[in-house]
PDB file of C-alpha atoms (C1' of nucleotides) in Angstrom:
ATOM      1  CA  MET A   1       5.696  27.415   3.180  1.00  0.00           C
ATOM      2  CA  LYS A   2       2.141  27.369   3.152  1.00  0.00           C
ATOM      3  CA  LEU A   3       0.430  29.854   3.896  1.00  0.00           C
ATOM      4  CA  TYR A   4      -3.410  29.904   5.580  1.00  0.00           C
ATOM      5  CA  GLN A   5      -6.055  30.967   7.373  1.00  0.00           C
ATOM      6  CA  GLU A   6      -7.819  28.703  10.296  1.00  0.00           C
ATOM      7  CA  ASN A   7     -10.799  30.465  12.495  1.00  0.00           C
ATOM      8  CA  ASN A   8      -8.999  34.033  13.913  1.00  0.00           C
ATOM      9  CA  LYS A   9      -5.180  32.522  13.578  1.00  0.00           C
ATOM     10  CA  VAL A  10      -3.117  32.792  10.428  1.00  0.00           C
ATOM     11  CA  ILE A  11      -0.742  29.489   9.714  1.00  0.00           C
ATOM     12  CA  ILE A  12       2.258  29.564   8.207  1.00  0.00           C
ATOM     13  CA  ASP A  13       3.988  25.265   7.225  1.00  0.00           C
ATOM     14  CA  LYS A  14       6.685  25.276   6.786  1.00  0.00           C
ATOM     15  CA  ILE A  15       8.635  28.370   7.967  1.00  0.00           C
ATOM     16  CA  LYS A  16      12.541  28.958   8.171  1.00  0.00           C
ATOM     17  CA  ASP A  17      14.380  30.727  10.632  1.00  0.00           C
ATOM     18  CA  PHE A  18      11.924  32.231  13.013  1.00  0.00           C
ATOM     19  CA  GLU A  19      12.204  31.805  16.636  1.00  0.00           C
ATOM     20  CA  PRO A  20      10.407  33.725  18.811  1.00  0.00           C
ATOM     21  CA  LYS A  21      12.492  33.640  21.569  1.00  0.00           C
ATOM     22  CA  HIS A  22      15.021  35.100  19.821  1.00  0.00           C
ATOM     23  CA  ILE A  23      12.506  37.583  18.209  1.00  0.00           C
ATOM     24  CA  PHE A  24      11.172  38.921  21.645  1.00  0.00           C
ATOM     25  CA  GLU A  25      13.896  38.933  23.804  1.00  0.00           C
ATOM     26  CA  CYS A  26      16.805  39.834  21.473  1.00  0.00           C
ATOM     27  CA  GLY A  27      16.481  43.288  22.956  1.00  0.00           C
ATOM     28  CA  GLN A  28      14.790  44.883  19.812  1.00  0.00           C
ATOM     29  CA  CYS A  29      11.371  45.656  21.828  1.00  0.00           C
ATOM     30  CA  PHE A  30       9.361  46.270  24.821  1.00  0.00           C
ATOM     31  CA  ARG A  31       5.822  45.479  23.906  1.00  0.00           C
ATOM     32  CA  TRP A  32       5.620  41.594  23.591  1.00  0.00           C
ATOM     33  CA  ASP A  33       5.560  39.391  26.877  1.00  0.00           C
ATOM     34  CA  LYS A  34       5.552  35.232  27.498  1.00  0.00           C
ATOM     35  CA  GLU A  35       2.675  33.565  27.814  1.00  0.00           C
ATOM     36  CA  GLU A  36       2.157  31.030  30.330  1.00  0.00           C
ATOM     37  CA  ASP A  37       2.194  28.064  27.487  1.00  0.00           C
ATOM     38  CA  GLY A  38       5.267  30.002  26.035  1.00  0.00           C
ATOM     39  CA  SER A  39       4.023  32.036  22.776  1.00  0.00           C
ATOM     40  CA  TYR A  40       4.419  35.670  23.170  1.00  0.00           C
ATOM     41  CA  THR A  41       1.743  38.569  23.048  1.00  0.00           C
ATOM     42  CA  GLY A  42       2.318  41.516  22.028  1.00  0.00           C
ATOM     43  CA  VAL A  43       1.135  45.441  20.586  1.00  0.00           C
ATOM     44  CA  ALA A  44       2.282  46.609  17.137  1.00  0.00           C
ATOM     45  CA  ASN A  45       0.066  48.509  15.011  1.00  0.00           C
ATOM     46  CA  GLY A  46      -2.420  49.072  17.052  1.00  0.00           C
ATOM     47  CA  LYS A  47      -3.062  45.313  16.844  1.00  0.00           C
ATOM     48  CA  ILE A  48      -2.934  42.247  19.790  1.00  0.00           C
ATOM     49  CA  LEU A  49      -1.323  39.856  18.279  1.00  0.00           C
ATOM     50  CA  ASN A  50       0.025  36.512  20.135  1.00  0.00           C
ATOM     51  CA  VAL A  51       2.397  34.021  18.251  1.00  0.00           C
ATOM     52  CA  LYS A  52       3.781  30.441  18.324  1.00  0.00           C
ATOM     53  CA  LEU A  53       6.048  28.476  16.938  1.00  0.00           C
ATOM     54  CA  GLU A  54       5.412  24.574  16.963  1.00  0.00           C
ATOM     55  CA  GLY A  55       7.425  22.407  15.058  1.00  0.00           C
ATOM     56  CA  ASP A  56       8.244  24.136  11.862  1.00  0.00           C
ATOM     57  CA  THR A  57       4.632  25.860  11.780  1.00  0.00           C
ATOM     58  CA  LEU A  58       3.820  29.166  12.423  1.00  0.00           C
ATOM     59  CA  ILE A  59       0.591  30.404  14.264  1.00  0.00           C
ATOM     60  CA  LEU A  60      -0.393  33.986  14.733  1.00  0.00           C
ATOM     61  CA  ASP A  61      -3.797  34.119  16.901  1.00  0.00           C
ATOM     62  CA  ASN A  62      -6.035  37.112  16.865  1.00  0.00           C
ATOM     63  CA  THR A  63      -5.679  37.965  13.463  1.00  0.00           C
ATOM     64  CA  ASN A  64      -6.226  37.324   9.238  1.00  0.00           C
ATOM     65  CA  LEU A  65      -4.999  36.085   5.983  1.00  0.00           C
ATOM     66  CA  ASP A  66      -5.734  40.526   5.796  1.00  0.00           C
ATOM     67  CA  ASP A  67      -4.088  42.059   8.421  1.00  0.00           C
ATOM     68  CA  TYR A  68      -0.910  39.430   7.453  1.00  0.00           C
ATOM     69  CA  HIS A  69      -0.007  40.642   4.358  1.00  0.00           C
ATOM     70  CA  LYS A  70      -1.162  44.852   5.587  1.00  0.00           C
ATOM     71  CA  ILE A  71       0.689  44.594   8.695  1.00  0.00           C
ATOM     72  CA  TRP A  72       3.015  41.507   9.792  1.00  0.00           C
ATOM     73  CA  HIS A  73       4.416  40.346   6.815  1.00  0.00           C
ATOM     74  CA  ASN A  74       6.266  43.640   6.777  1.00  0.00           C
ATOM     75  CA  TYR A  75       6.948  43.532  10.588  1.00  0.00           C
ATOM     76  CA  PHE A  76       8.506  40.464  10.672  1.00  0.00           C
ATOM     77  CA  ASP A  77      10.331  40.981   7.922  1.00  0.00           C
ATOM     78  CA  MET A  78       9.438  38.061   5.776  1.00  0.00           C
ATOM     79  CA  ASP A  79      11.037  38.950   2.790  1.00  0.00           C
ATOM     80  CA  ARG A  80      14.751  38.835   3.709  1.00  0.00           C
ATOM     81  CA  ASP A  81      16.078  36.102   3.139  1.00  0.00           C
ATOM     82  CA  TYR A  82      17.770  35.513   6.909  1.00  0.00           C
ATOM     83  CA  SER A  83      19.300  32.355   6.020  1.00  0.00           C
ATOM     84  CA  ALA A  84      21.936  33.424   4.042  1.00  0.00           C
ATOM     85  CA  ILE A  85      22.730  36.884   5.793  1.00  0.00           C
ATOM     86  CA  LYS A  86      23.424  33.885   8.665  1.00  0.00           C
ATOM     87  CA  ALA A  87      25.590  32.215   5.695  1.00  0.00           C
ATOM     88  CA  GLU A  88      27.964  34.939   4.816  1.00  0.00           C
ATOM     89  CA  LEU A  89      28.514  36.391   9.005  1.00  0.00           C
ATOM     90  CA  ALA A  90      28.902  32.687   9.987  1.00  0.00           C
ATOM     91  CA  LYS A  91      31.601  31.909   7.454  1.00  0.00           C
ATOM     92  CA  MET A  92      33.973  35.408   8.582  1.00  0.00           C
ATOM     93  CA  ASP A  93      34.685  33.883  11.904  1.00  0.00           C
ATOM     94  CA  GLU A  94      34.187  31.198  14.733  1.00  0.00           C
ATOM     95  CA  HIS A  95      32.475  34.159  16.763  1.00  0.00           C
ATOM     96  CA  LEU A  96      30.260  34.640  14.254  1.00  0.00           C
ATOM     97  CA  TYR A  97      29.593  31.015  13.779  1.00  0.00           C
ATOM     98  CA  ASN A  98      29.139  30.865  16.705  1.00  0.00           C
ATOM     99  CA  ALA A  99      26.790  34.042  17.615  1.00  0.00           C
ATOM    100  CA  THR A 100      24.348  33.089  14.279  1.00  0.00           C
ATOM    101  CA  ILE A 101      23.821  29.440  16.122  1.00  0.00           C
ATOM    102  CA  PHE A 102      22.888  30.731  19.375  1.00  0.00           C
ATOM    103  CA  GLY A 103      21.047  33.247  17.557  1.00  0.00           C
ATOM    104  CA  GLN A 104      18.902  31.817  15.253  1.00  0.00           C
ATOM    105  CA  GLY A 105      15.708  32.221  14.070  1.00  0.00           C
ATOM    106  CA  MET A 106      16.184  35.923  14.762  1.00  0.00           C
ATOM    107  CA  ARG A 107      15.081  38.646  12.932  1.00  0.00           C
ATOM    108  CA  ILE A 108      15.256  42.447  12.929  1.00  0.00           C
ATOM    109  CA  LEU A 109      11.280  43.599  13.070  1.00  0.00           C
ATOM    110  CA  ASN A 110       9.986  46.856  11.589  1.00  0.00           C
ATOM    111  CA  GLN A 111       8.523  49.010  14.444  1.00  0.00           C
ATOM    112  CA  ASP A 112       7.108  51.939  14.551  1.00  0.00           C
ATOM    113  CA  THR A 113       9.369  55.374  13.957  1.00  0.00           C
ATOM    114  CA  PHE A 114       8.351  56.832  16.679  1.00  0.00           C
ATOM    115  CA  GLU A 115       7.457  53.953  19.236  1.00  0.00           C
ATOM    116  CA  ILE A 116      11.455  52.918  18.507  1.00  0.00           C
ATOM    117  CA  VAL A 117      12.193  56.828  19.504  1.00  0.00           C
ATOM    118  CA  ILE A 118      10.605  57.048  22.586  1.00  0.00           C
ATOM    119  CA  SER A 119      11.303  53.345  23.518  1.00  0.00           C
ATOM    120  CA  PHE A 120      15.320  54.174  23.060  1.00  0.00           C
ATOM    121  CA  ILE A 121      15.357  56.966  24.586  1.00  0.00           C
ATOM    122  CA  ILE A 122      14.066  55.284  27.428  1.00  0.00           C
ATOM    123  CA  SER A 123      16.795  52.355  27.092  1.00  0.00           C
ATOM    124  CA  ALA A 124      19.228  55.112  28.064  1.00  0.00           C
ATOM    125  CA  ARG A 125      21.207  53.909  31.355  1.00  0.00           C
ATOM    126  CA  ASN A 126      18.047  51.735  31.814  1.00  0.00           C
ATOM    127  CA  ALA A 127      17.504  47.611  32.384  1.00  0.00           C
ATOM    128  CA  ILE A 128      15.384  46.247  30.132  1.00  0.00           C
ATOM    129  CA  PRO A 129      12.715  45.458  32.497  1.00  0.00           C
ATOM    130  CA  MET A 130      12.287  48.270  33.708  1.00  0.00           C
ATOM    131  CA  ILE A 131      12.440  49.754  29.862  1.00  0.00           C
ATOM    132  CA  LYS A 132       9.445  47.297  29.318  1.00  0.00           C
ATOM    133  CA  ARG A 133       7.175  48.790  33.108  1.00  0.00           C
ATOM    134  CA  SER A 134       8.028  52.470  31.727  1.00  0.00           C
ATOM    135  CA  VAL A 135       6.468  51.756  28.110  1.00  0.00           C
ATOM    136  CA  ALA A 136       3.773  49.823  29.043  1.00  0.00           C
ATOM    137  CA  PHE A 137       2.802  52.036  32.144  1.00  0.00           C
ATOM    138  CA  LEU A 138       3.286  54.890  28.999  1.00  0.00           C
ATOM    139  CA  SER A 139       0.844  52.791  26.497  1.00  0.00           C
ATOM    140  CA  LYS A 140      -2.214  52.099  29.911  1.00  0.00           C
ATOM    141  CA  ALA A 141      -1.844  55.640  30.636  1.00  0.00           C
ATOM    142  CA  LEU A 142      -2.157  57.882  27.480  1.00  0.00           C
ATOM    143  CA  GLY A 143      -2.420  55.292  25.000  1.00  0.00           C
ATOM    144  CA  GLU A 144      -5.635  53.993  23.318  1.00  0.00           C
ATOM    145  CA  GLU A 145      -7.471  50.881  24.627  1.00  0.00           C
ATOM    146  CA  ILE A 146      -7.273  48.991  21.542  1.00  0.00           C
ATOM    147  CA  GLY A 147      -9.157  45.025  23.070  1.00  0.00           C
ATOM    148  CA  GLU A 148      -9.168  42.302  25.022  1.00  0.00           C
ATOM    149  CA  TYR A 149      -6.708  39.066  24.410  1.00  0.00           C
ATOM    150  CA  ARG A 150      -6.710  35.632  27.158  1.00  0.00           C
ATOM    151  CA  GLY A 151      -8.546  38.077  29.409  1.00  0.00           C
ATOM    152  CA  LYS A 152      -5.994  41.394  29.619  1.00  0.00           C
ATOM    153  CA  LYS A 153      -6.710  44.621  28.202  1.00  0.00           C
ATOM    154  CA  TYR A 154      -3.968  45.579  25.264  1.00  0.00           C
ATOM    155  CA  TYR A 155      -2.976  49.389  24.689  1.00  0.00           C
ATOM    156  CA  ALA A 156      -1.860  50.965  21.380  1.00  0.00           C
ATOM    157  CA  PHE A 157       1.540  53.265  22.107  1.00  0.00           C
ATOM    158  CA  PRO A 158       0.882  56.674  22.888  1.00  0.00           C
ATOM    159  CA  THR A 159       0.276  59.164  19.981  1.00  0.00           C
ATOM    160  CA  PRO A 160       2.964  61.773  19.559  1.00  0.00           C
ATOM    161  CA  LYS A 161       0.345  63.864  20.673  1.00  0.00           C
ATOM    162  CA  ALA A 162      -0.726  62.412  24.183  1.00  0.00           C
ATOM    163  CA  LEU A 163       3.299  62.167  25.227  1.00  0.00           C
ATOM    164  CA  SER A 164       3.898  65.849  24.476  1.00  0.00           C
ATOM    165  CA  SER A 165       1.019  67.240  26.609  1.00  0.00           C
ATOM    166  CA  CYS A 166       0.690  64.802  29.154  1.00  0.00           C
ATOM    167  CA  ASP A 167       0.170  65.228  32.938  1.00  0.00           C
ATOM    168  CA  GLU A 168       3.564  65.909  34.126  1.00  0.00           C
ATOM    169  CA  GLN A 169       2.381  63.012  37.278  1.00  0.00           C
ATOM    170  CA  VAL A 170       2.508  60.476  34.364  1.00  0.00           C
ATOM    171  CA  LEU A 171       5.920  60.789  33.335  1.00  0.00           C
ATOM    172  CA  ILE A 172       6.948  60.697  36.778  1.00  0.00           C
ATOM    173  CA  ASP A 173       4.698  57.815  37.822  1.00  0.00           C
ATOM    174  CA  SER A 174       6.181  55.573  34.856  1.00  0.00           C
ATOM    175  CA  LYS A 175       9.219  55.817  36.463  1.00  0.00           C
ATOM    176  CA  VAL A 176      10.944  57.165  33.276  1.00  0.00           C
ATOM    177  CA  ALA A 177      12.791  59.725  35.742  1.00  0.00           C
ATOM    178  CA  PHE A 178      15.012  61.936  34.238  1.00  0.00           C
ATOM    179  CA  ARG A 179      14.198  61.498  31.004  1.00  0.00           C
ATOM    180  CA  LYS A 180      10.664  62.518  30.952  1.00  0.00           C
ATOM    181  CA  GLY A 181      11.855  65.691  29.070  1.00  0.00           C
ATOM    182  CA  TYR A 182      13.633  64.673  26.297  1.00  0.00           C
ATOM    183  CA  ILE A 183      10.194  62.350  26.252  1.00  0.00           C
ATOM    184  CA  ARG A 184       7.943  65.023  26.282  1.00  0.00           C
ATOM    185  CA  ASP A 185      10.036  67.344  24.133  1.00  0.00           C
ATOM    186  CA  ALA A 186      10.542  64.590  21.097  1.00  0.00           C
ATOM    187  CA  SER A 187       7.094  63.930  21.163  1.00  0.00           C
ATOM    188  CA  TYR A 188       6.233  68.041  20.495  1.00  0.00           C
ATOM    189  CA  ILE A 189       8.896  67.465  17.705  1.00  0.00           C
ATOM    190  CA  GLN A 190       6.614  64.660  15.849  1.00  0.00           C
ATOM    191  CA  HIS A 191       3.947  66.125  16.947  1.00  0.00           C
ATOM    192  CA  SER A 192       4.361  69.869  15.559  1.00  0.00           C
ATOM    193  CA  LEU A 193       6.168  68.170  12.421  1.00  0.00           C
ATOM    194  CA  GLN A 194       9.023  70.817  13.485  1.00  0.00           C
ATOM    195  CA  MET A 195      10.825  67.220  12.091  1.00  0.00           C
ATOM    196  CA  ASP A 196       9.099  64.633  10.685  1.00  0.00           C
ATOM    197  CA  MET A 197      10.527  61.304  11.809  1.00  0.00           C
ATOM    198  CA  TYR A 198       8.769  58.874   9.896  1.00  0.00           C
ATOM    199  CA  LYS A 199      10.441  60.787   6.893  1.00  0.00           C
ATOM    200  CA  LEU A 200      13.664  60.063   7.586  1.00  0.00           C
ATOM    201  CA  ARG A 201      13.390  56.453   5.962  1.00  0.00           C
ATOM    202  CA  ASN A 202      13.893  58.379   2.458  1.00  0.00           C
ATOM    203  CA  LEU A 203      17.337  60.012   3.819  1.00  0.00           C
ATOM    204  CA  PRO A 204      20.739  58.017   3.610  1.00  0.00           C
ATOM    205  CA  THR A 205      21.817  56.717   7.608  1.00  0.00           C
ATOM    206  CA  ASP A 206      24.915  59.106   8.269  1.00  0.00           C
ATOM    207  CA  MET A 207      21.494  62.003   6.935  1.00  0.00           C
ATOM    208  CA  ALA A 208      18.819  60.288   9.223  1.00  0.00           C
ATOM    209  CA  ARG A 209      21.578  60.036  11.537  1.00  0.00           C
ATOM    210  CA  LYS A 210      22.499  63.647  11.812  1.00  0.00           C
ATOM    211  CA  GLU A 211      18.854  64.321  11.875  1.00  0.00           C
ATOM    212  CA  LEU A 212      18.041  62.297  14.680  1.00  0.00           C
ATOM    213  CA  MET A 213      20.566  63.728  16.695  1.00  0.00           C
ATOM    214  CA  THR A 214      18.802  66.402  17.055  1.00  0.00           C
ATOM    215  CA  ILE A 215      16.545  65.325  19.125  1.00  0.00           C
ATOM    216  CA  PRO A 216      17.088  65.783  23.061  1.00  0.00           C
ATOM    217  CA  GLY A 217      17.888  62.693  24.321  1.00  0.00           C
ATOM    218  CA  VAL A 218      19.106  60.969  21.175  1.00  0.00           C
ATOM    219  CA  GLY A 219      22.654  60.770  21.281  1.00  0.00           C
ATOM    220  CA  PRO A 220      25.405  57.750  18.858  1.00  0.00           C
ATOM    221  CA  LYS A 221      23.696  54.713  20.292  1.00  0.00           C
ATOM    222  CA  VAL A 222      19.784  55.893  20.644  1.00  0.00           C
ATOM    223  CA  SER A 223      19.763  56.694  17.561  1.00  0.00           C
ATOM    224  CA  ASP A 224      21.496  54.201  15.878  1.00  0.00           C
ATOM    225  CA  CYS A 225      19.233  51.142  17.438  1.00  0.00           C
ATOM    226  CA  ILE A 226      16.033  54.028  16.181  1.00  0.00           C
ATOM    227  CA  LEU A 227      17.800  53.506  12.592  1.00  0.00           C
ATOM    228  CA  LEU A 228      17.980  49.704  12.328  1.00  0.00           C
ATOM    229  CA  PHE A 229      14.919  49.204  14.559  1.00  0.00           C
ATOM    230  CA  GLY A 230      12.758  51.846  13.413  1.00  0.00           C
ATOM    231  CA  LEU A 231      13.748  52.790   9.765  1.00  0.00           C
ATOM    232  CA  SER A 232      14.802  49.490   8.642  1.00  0.00           C
ATOM    233  CA  LYS A 233      18.575  51.245   7.837  1.00  0.00           C
ATOM    234  CA  TYR A 234      20.984  48.318   8.391  1.00  0.00           C
ATOM    235  CA  ASP A 235      24.763  49.649   7.611  1.00  0.00           C
ATOM    236  CA  VAL A 236      24.483  51.361  11.317  1.00  0.00           C
ATOM    237  CA  PHE A 237      25.945  49.518  14.120  1.00  0.00           C
ATOM    238  CA  PRO A 238      24.757  50.868  17.987  1.00  0.00           C
ATOM    239  CA  VAL A 239      27.131  50.317  20.087  1.00  0.00           C
ATOM    240  CA  ASP A 240      26.073  49.931  24.322  1.00  0.00           C
ATOM    241  CA  VAL A 241      28.163  48.002  26.698  1.00  0.00           C
ATOM    242  CA  TRP A 242      27.096  44.342  25.414  1.00  0.00           C
ATOM    243  CA  VAL A 243      29.172  45.516  21.770  1.00  0.00           C
ATOM    244  CA  GLN A 244      31.867  47.008  23.760  1.00  0.00           C
ATOM    245  CA  ARG A 245      32.695  43.830  26.156  1.00  0.00           C
ATOM    246  CA  VAL A 246      32.089  41.638  23.090  1.00  0.00           C
ATOM    247  CA  MET A 247      34.376  43.739  20.811  1.00  0.00           C
ATOM    248  CA  HIS A 248      36.782  43.644  23.538  1.00  0.00           C
ATOM    249  CA  GLU A 249      36.623  40.098  23.641  1.00  0.00           C
ATOM    250  CA  PHE A 250      36.554  39.168  20.441  1.00  0.00           C
ATOM    251  CA  TYR A 251      38.539  41.642  18.088  1.00  0.00           C
ATOM    252  CA  ILE A 252      39.599  43.963  19.402  1.00  0.00           C
ATOM    253  CA  GLU A 253      42.145  46.071  21.737  1.00  0.00           C
ATOM    254  CA  LYS A 254      40.944  46.617  25.758  1.00  0.00           C
ATOM    255  CA  GLU A 255      42.728  50.221  25.383  1.00  0.00           C
ATOM    256  CA  MET A 256      40.299  51.282  22.711  1.00  0.00           C
ATOM    257  CA  LYS A 257      37.221  52.924  24.205  1.00  0.00           C
ATOM    258  CA  ASP A 258      37.085  55.245  21.530  1.00  0.00           C
ATOM    259  CA  LEU A 259      32.473  54.369  21.307  1.00  0.00           C
ATOM    260  CA  LYS A 260      33.721  55.906  17.945  1.00  0.00           C
ATOM    261  CA  LYS A 261      36.117  53.420  16.619  1.00  0.00           C
ATOM    262  CA  ILE A 262      34.374  50.627  17.775  1.00  0.00           C
ATOM    263  CA  ARG A 263      31.270  52.220  15.443  1.00  0.00           C
ATOM    264  CA  GLU A 264      33.504  52.596  12.719  1.00  0.00           C
ATOM    265  CA  PHE A 265      34.894  49.426  13.508  1.00  0.00           C
ATOM    266  CA  GLY A 266      31.711  47.032  13.117  1.00  0.00           C
ATOM    267  CA  ILE A 267      31.033  49.441  10.190  1.00  0.00           C
ATOM    268  CA  ASP A 268      33.468  48.331   7.929  1.00  0.00           C
ATOM    269  CA  MET A 269      33.573  44.898   9.071  1.00  0.00           C
ATOM    270  CA  PHE A 270      30.128  44.158   8.667  1.00  0.00           C
ATOM    271  CA  LYS A 271      29.039  46.773   5.746  1.00  0.00           C
ATOM    272  CA  ASP A 272      25.249  46.736   5.026  1.00  0.00           C
ATOM    273  CA  LYS A 273      24.737  43.768   7.813  1.00  0.00           C
ATOM    274  CA  SER A 274      26.176  45.817  10.269  1.00  0.00           C
ATOM    275  CA  GLY A 275      23.107  45.721  11.800  1.00  0.00           C
ATOM    276  CA  ILE A 276      21.754  42.534  11.542  1.00  0.00           C
ATOM    277  CA  ALA A 277      25.442  41.026  13.136  1.00  0.00           C
ATOM    278  CA  GLN A 278      25.379  43.755  15.609  1.00  0.00           C
ATOM    279  CA  GLN A 279      21.729  42.446  17.351  1.00  0.00           C
ATOM    280  CA  TYR A 280      23.484  38.824  17.203  1.00  0.00           C
ATOM    281  CA  LEU A 281      26.373  39.670  19.071  1.00  0.00           C
ATOM    282  CA  PHE A 282      24.334  41.966  21.112  1.00  0.00           C
ATOM    283  CA  TYR A 283      22.347  38.789  21.859  1.00  0.00           C
ATOM    284  CA  TYR A 284      25.224  36.557  21.529  1.00  0.00           C
ATOM    285  CA  ALA A 285      27.118  38.677  24.095  1.00  0.00           C
ATOM    286  CA  ARG A 286      24.638  39.370  27.029  1.00  0.00           C
ATOM    287  CA  GLU A 287      23.223  35.837  26.868  1.00  0.00           C
ATOM    288  CA  LYS A 288      26.063  34.709  27.883  1.00  0.00           C
ATOM    289  CA  GLY A 289      26.971  37.726  30.042  1.00  0.00           C
ATOM    290  CA  ILE A 290      30.547  37.618  27.759  1.00  0.00           C
ATOM    291  CA  GLY A 291      33.182  40.384  29.568  1.00  0.00           C
ATOM    292  CA  ARG A 292      31.117  41.271  32.578  1.00  0.00           C
ATOM    293  CA  LYS A 293      33.561  41.006  35.418  1.00  0.00           C
TER     294      LYS A 293
ATOM    295  C1'  DA B   1      22.742  47.513  54.950  1.00  0.00           C
ATOM    296  C1'  DC B   2      24.611  49.938  50.700  1.00  0.00           C
ATOM    297  C1'  DA B   3      27.741  50.695  46.560  1.00  0.00           C
ATOM    298  C1'  DC B   4      27.341  49.151  42.150  1.00  0.00           C
ATOM    299  C1'  DA B   5      25.496  49.053  37.533  1.00  0.00           C
ATOM    300  C1'  DG B   6      21.590  49.547  33.894  1.00  0.00           C
ATOM    301  C1'  DG B   7      21.172  48.900  25.162  1.00  0.00           C
ATOM    302  C1'  DG B   8      23.507  56.644  27.433  1.00  0.00           C
ATOM    303  C1'  DT B   9      23.127  61.243  26.930  1.00  0.00           C
ATOM    304  C1'  DC B  10      24.071  66.819  28.523  1.00  0.00           C
ATOM    305  C1'  DA B  11      26.253  69.959  30.111  1.00  0.00           C
ATOM    306  C1'  DG B  12      30.096  72.125  31.698  1.00  0.00           C
ATOM    307  C1'  DC B  13      34.883  72.642  31.874  1.00  0.00           C
TER     308       DC B  13
ATOM    309  C1'  DG C   1      37.717  65.839  23.884  1.00  0.00           C
ATOM    310  C1'  DC C   2      37.043  64.573  28.618  1.00  0.00           C
ATOM    311  C1'  DT C   3      34.002  64.206  33.063  1.00  0.00           C
ATOM    312  C1'  DG C   4      30.344  64.319  36.334  1.00  0.00           C
ATOM    313  C1'  DA C   5      25.543  64.310  37.795  1.00  0.00           C
ATOM    314  C1'  DC C   6      20.852  62.041  36.293  1.00  0.00           C
ATOM    315  C1'  DC C   7      16.344  58.939  37.899  1.00  0.00           C
ATOM    316  C1'  DC C   8      15.332  54.608  39.932  1.00  0.00           C
ATOM    317  C1'  DT C   9      15.609  49.183  41.554  1.00  0.00           C
ATOM    318  C1'  DG C  10      17.942  44.904  40.886  1.00  0.00           C
ATOM    319  C1'  DT C  11      21.330  42.539  42.541  1.00  0.00           C
ATOM    320  C1'  DG C  12      25.286  41.178  45.332  1.00  0.00           C
TER     321       DG C  12
END
DNA sequence: ACACAGGGTCAGC
DNA sequence: GCTGACCCTGTG
């Protein structure tokens, strides 16, 4: 692996376990879009980045080595050995083997805690394209304009202050619908520091989870997603309709509908790799339509 | 056309 | 612990 800068690109030769499609389309993030040339452009930490894989060369455009080390290295979870994780999961059974092969190159991004809280509140009983639409609308309406890339303007995710004090009409127009009260209240909780969601990182998973569940619009499933995608906790197992289906298909009787028990089953099975296992299974199930009637 | 479900959560029994 | 309502939109 060789890392170097060329103009405004950071290039990594001989990259392993990095497949942009699987990273950006596995359902963990909502601010990355595919360009016509197959690359992906998105916003994180107030910066615009374009990502393209050519063979085993990763090209990060619109950035520099300084930002790579400060932001993107951690954002893309570069220090984690996904080959080792995949190998461990794949040897458990044929389903995990298939799911890890299918999702090869998927990585769990380290995303901003508050952005993940709001995004996954929006995700409840919603479809992924609509979640992306709402998040894009709110960012454009309330977020700071951070620059232009390939002729398009980009906006940072709104601050807690902006989201907690905006006109109700903005939330209505964003189509977050019945979730608008949750978003305003959750944003105020962070803005007022009634709870500092960023500090939950320092708590054990179960305590952080208990805290998250006090936020309006945050239940068992959304809190697990926040822990996994926004707080770097991997001993969680978010159970949504797809994980439910894939678990019924592969591991447990269909009569077992108690989501709490399915979650405990997953954590018991996958331990400290539950979150990552869940993401391989979720992506595999959703792309293949496993269990859909 | 129109019912149904989409990365669930909450309030009211 | 269960059950229905919740906004809006794409899908069949």
